[in-house]
Amino acid sequence: MASICFYFQVHQPFRVKDYRVFDIGRDSEYFNDDSDRSINNKKILNKVAGKCYLPTNAILLELLNKHPEFKVSFSFSGVFLEQLEMFSPETLESFQKLVATGRVEVLSETYHHSLSFLYSADEFRRQVKMHREKIKELFGVTPTVFRHTELIYNNELALEIEKMGYKGIIAEGADHVLGWKSPNFLYRPRGTQNLKLMLKNYRLSDDIAFRFSSKDWADFPLTAPKFANWANQVNGNGNVINLFMDYETFGEHQWEDTGIFNFLRHLPGEIYKHQDNDFVTPSEAIARYEAVGELDVHNFMSWADVERDLSAWLSNPMQHDAIQSVYKLEEDVLATCDDKLISDWRKLQTSDHFYYMCTKWFNDGDVHKYFNPYNTPYEAFIAYMNVLQDLRLRVVGHPSYAKKIKVKELS
Amino acid sequence: MFGWEFPPHNSGGLGTACFGLTRALAARKIEVLFVLPKKVGVSADFMNILFADSRKVKFLEIETPLKPYVTSDGYIHERDKILSDIYGNTLMQEVRRYAMRAREIAKKEKFDIIHAHDWLSFLAGVEAKKVSGKPLILHMHATEFDRTGGQGVNQDVYNIERDAMNYADGIIAVSNFTKQKIVEHYGIPASKIEVVHNGIDECDYTDIPNKLSELKRAGQKIVLFVGRITIQKGPEYFIRAAKRVLEVKPNTLFLIAGSGDMERQMMLEAAYLGISDHVIFAGFLRGDDLNAVYSVADLFVMPSVSEPFGITPLESIIAGAPVLISKQSGVSEVLTHALKTDFWDTEDMANKILGVISHRSLWQTLWGNSREEVKKVTWDAASKKCIDYYEKILCDCGVASDVRYI
């Protein structure tokens, strides 16, 4: 028996506007660009809602109604949900309808889609808790499986996640970690007792997410029967095929005219044609299958780029400088107890900000450029650092900060 | 090839380009017959020394006061200094006289294709084609619209450019930016224009002297402008951005290396804005002096109103300073690791200058990446494109391939 486990990542950051040095001390709204540029968060959200979220949700609802055993799962970042509440309540409602079927699982993550685990364990735990509360509030469910920002993962994270009470965790099935092992089984993260690890089958996932419309690909065009056949081949040497991808694959990365919606519409029916196959959610897979062995992941891995490491967010001096600068403010920002200030600071932790500063393959016009709303990584950095400077002024100018300094001086 | 004097006797990027291209062509076994205006104190021997090894390049000189970037008024001024009656009374007359001399040379010498750089030598190229029947390629380093910033275009110059381009067999533009201008302003079909970006050879920038490091002792940040102080180069936008930068970071020095007809006006502008003590006019610099200012600078700014290519940012990167360049430039087509701005947006310019001088990490990333990128922008690559283009033009003109004299 081979089960298909779909998990879709749904995330939109609060992009920083073209914030100039002369705005410091004068303008404390960092995320309200209202131009035609793709740093206009409202514009982007509505565009993607129209092209992807709403039509894909409609198809999924149709499939859930048609196939009583069909299941999928989502991971929504808190900053995405917040933007839905602000800009597109109807989209939020359509997601709620899906979850209400009882066959759509919601995963846990950091509210701010952040890299906080790498810089502050306390902040990480706070953001996971915020996210759980948000999910409970909007969907009435409590996640039991964790997925970390951009599938960043190592042994240490697994230990922390087990301590926090989760049953399972999701990660990339990177070759350099798996070696000869298959991603189609569950594993036990090194050092944990009960936690189970599910790994992305990146070949089959990327067939849909990246290669679907590529005419240079030998297997083009990809049809639902073809894909169902490939999935069926796992039968006998794997338990679960983890198809993890950005939800924007449907309609946004792969446009409607590529036939991606029809593919999705027909896939469950084709999968069911092979008798032994079905769909599961991550928590079901974890309940159903045992871990076949231990997996030791010492260094961080992720699902980004060919390197599958942290280099998309943390490879050049600008990225390190920016992220260290934001976490340096932690103590002082939290001490203000100022909700707006703290919320702005947290929104600046979203991993996308550092991704936009990546210069790794900037001149090859690759995906980094495609996903970068700024003209250059340098402009992304300049706007971000200017904002951080303003935030710092707000902290220093806050009444509670003055108090704190006094206390320090007295002692 | 009709070109201009080489560094270090050049007065701008045109001479640098002629030198880089000729050397790279010679290295690719193209024989070049290089015709240029004779300059007092500079002999063809000097030019020959530069190519002593290859013996692929031969120089011929024509007596004339013509020099690159000359304007009509400037020409008369120069001619009067020489007090000679052999030269033409006006710039236009002299350009025609130069062309007639070029015609004599073309009658005597052997060559397969004619390659002329910039409008002052276009008529020479036209005459050489008339007398020899060989194909003519014009190399556009700048149009009259670039030189004048679009204001006060000289009709005679424009006519020479347009007529010569119509008459030529092929045109090389130094960027897509320039190609676009030629199509728009001169009505030349895009299919007749080949883009060959300029390059830079790192070997020309070794042993850069470290003579200005004193300037940085006081923790001062240095922002650099290099170029003729003329309307084309946008010096006033640099001064205006400087004013804004100084409001935020007073410990910054703005260095202007170059001279030109707007120099006095710029000094007055700096004084008017009350920032004279932070703006240094260093005059025209070349060679080691220029490399020294590049290497001491934290950022090089090229705010050109219209820059067909712009070799100086490449020089700056090799010598050690990252760059902020005008979007209205050809070099921005080959540099992705550069900050870019609209020349008129001095607020954005100041914001970016402040970004670089405030954050060491930005400086490191920007300079490190651009340094790698510049390694790919070579004269050899440019010469290869030129040779391919020669082949194409010769083929279009029905000439069989053989050893070429250019």
Coordinates of C-alpha atoms in Angstrom, one line a residue, chain A residues 256-405:
Chain A
E256 CA -4.1 28.1 -15.4
D257 CA -3.4 27.7 -19.1
T258 CA -0.7 25.0 -18.4
G259 CA -3.6 22.7 -17.4
I260 CA -2.5 22.5 -13.8
F261 CA -6.1 22.8 -12.5
N262 CA -7.3 20.0 -14.7
F263 CA -4.4 17.9 -13.5
L264 CA -5.4 18.4 -9.9
R265 CA -9.0 17.8 -10.7
H266 CA -8.3 14.4 -12.2
L267 CA -5.5 13.3 -9.9
P268 CA -7.5 11.7 -7.1
G269 CA -9.6 9.7 -9.5
E270 CA -6.5 8.4 -11.2
I271 CA -4.8 7.5 -7.9
Y272 CA -7.8 5.5 -6.8
K273 CA -7.7 3.5 -10.1
H274 CA -4.7 1.7 -8.6
Q275 CA -6.3 -0.4 -6.0
D276 CA -3.8 -0.2 -3.2
N277 CA -3.3 3.6 -3.1
D278 CA -5.0 6.2 -1.0
F279 CA -4.5 9.7 0.5
V280 CA -3.5 10.4 4.1
T281 CA -2.8 13.5 6.2
P282 CA 0.5 13.7 8.1
S283 CA -1.0 12.8 11.4
E284 CA -2.7 9.7 9.9
A285 CA 0.6 8.6 8.3
I286 CA 2.3 9.0 11.6
A287 CA -0.4 6.9 13.3
R288 CA -0.4 4.3 10.6
Y289 CA 3.3 3.7 9.9
E290 CA 6.2 3.0 12.1
A291 CA 9.6 4.6 11.7
V292 CA 11.9 2.3 9.8
G293 CA 15.1 3.7 11.1
E294 CA 16.9 6.6 12.6
L295 CA 17.9 9.7 10.6
D296 CA 20.9 11.8 11.7
V297 CA 20.8 15.3 10.4
H298 CA 23.5 17.3 12.1
N299 CA 23.6 20.4 9.8
F300 CA 20.6 22.4 8.9
M301 CA 18.9 21.4 5.6
S302 CA 16.0 23.1 3.8
W303 CA 13.9 22.8 0.7
A304 CA 15.5 25.7 -1.0
D305 CA 17.7 25.8 -4.2
V306 CA 19.8 22.9 -5.3
E307 CA 22.0 23.2 -2.2
R308 CA 19.1 22.4 0.1
D309 CA 20.8 24.4 2.9
L310 CA 20.5 27.8 4.5
S311 CA 22.3 29.7 1.8
A312 CA 19.2 31.3 0.3
W313 CA 18.8 33.3 3.5
L314 CA 22.2 33.3 5.0
S315 CA 25.1 33.4 2.6
N316 CA 26.3 36.9 2.1
P317 CA 27.4 39.5 4.7
M318 CA 24.3 41.7 4.2
Q319 CA 22.0 38.8 5.1
H320 CA 24.0 38.0 8.3
D321 CA 24.2 41.6 9.2
A322 CA 20.4 42.2 8.8
I323 CA 19.3 39.1 10.7
Q324 CA 21.7 39.7 13.6
S325 CA 20.6 43.3 13.8
V326 CA 16.9 42.3 14.1
Y327 CA 17.5 39.7 16.8
K328 CA 19.8 42.0 18.7
L329 CA 16.7 44.1 19.4
E330 CA 14.8 41.3 21.0
E331 CA 15.2 42.2 24.7
D332 CA 14.6 45.9 24.3
V333 CA 11.6 45.4 22.0
L334 CA 9.9 43.0 24.2
A335 CA 10.6 45.2 27.3
T336 CA 8.5 48.0 25.8
C337 CA 5.3 45.7 26.0
D338 CA 4.1 47.8 23.1
D339 CA 2.0 45.5 20.9
K340 CA 2.4 47.5 17.7
L341 CA 6.2 47.8 18.1
I342 CA 6.6 44.1 18.9
S343 CA 4.4 43.1 16.0
D344 CA 6.4 45.2 13.6
W345 CA 9.6 43.7 14.9
R346 CA 8.2 40.2 14.4
K347 CA 7.1 40.9 10.9
L348 CA 10.6 41.9 10.2
Q349 CA 11.7 38.4 11.1
T350 CA 9.9 36.7 8.2
S351 CA 12.5 34.7 6.3
D352 CA 11.5 36.3 2.9
H353 CA 13.2 39.5 3.9
F354 CA 16.6 37.7 3.9
Y355 CA 15.8 35.7 0.8
Y356 CA 15.3 39.0 -1.1
M357 CA 18.9 40.0 -0.1
C358 CA 20.3 36.8 -1.6
T359 CA 23.0 37.4 -4.3
K360 CA 23.9 33.8 -4.9
W361 CA 22.7 33.5 -8.4
F362 CA 21.4 37.0 -8.9
N363 CA 23.0 37.4 -12.3
D364 CA 21.6 34.2 -13.8
G365 CA 18.1 35.5 -13.6
D366 CA 16.9 32.4 -11.7
V367 CA 14.1 31.8 -9.2
H368 CA 15.7 34.2 -6.8
K369 CA 15.1 37.0 -9.2
Y370 CA 11.7 35.8 -10.1
F371 CA 10.6 35.8 -6.5
N372 CA 12.3 39.1 -5.6
P373 CA 9.9 42.1 -5.6
Y374 CA 12.9 44.5 -5.2
N375 CA 15.0 45.5 -8.2
T376 CA 18.1 44.2 -6.6
P377 CA 19.1 42.4 -3.4
Y378 CA 20.9 45.6 -2.4
E379 CA 17.8 47.7 -2.5
A380 CA 16.0 45.1 -0.3
F381 CA 18.8 45.4 2.2
I382 CA 18.8 49.2 2.2
A383 CA 15.1 49.4 2.8
Y384 CA 15.2 46.8 5.5
M385 CA 18.1 48.4 7.4
N386 CA 16.4 51.8 7.2
V387 CA 13.2 50.3 8.7
L388 CA 15.3 48.7 11.5
Q389 CA 16.9 52.0 12.3
D390 CA 13.4 53.5 12.7
L391 CA 12.3 50.6 14.9
R392 CA 15.4 51.1 17.0
L393 CA 14.5 54.8 17.4
R394 CA 11.0 53.8 18.5
V395 CA 12.4 51.4 21.1
V396 CA 14.9 54.0 22.4
G397 CA 12.2 56.6 22.5
H398 CA 9.7 54.4 24.4
P399 CA 8.9 55.4 28.0
S400 CA 9.7 52.0 29.3
Y401 CA 13.1 52.0 27.7
A402 CA 14.1 55.1 29.6
K403 CA 12.9 53.4 32.8
K404 CA 15.0 50.4 32.0
I405 CA 18.1 52.4 31.5

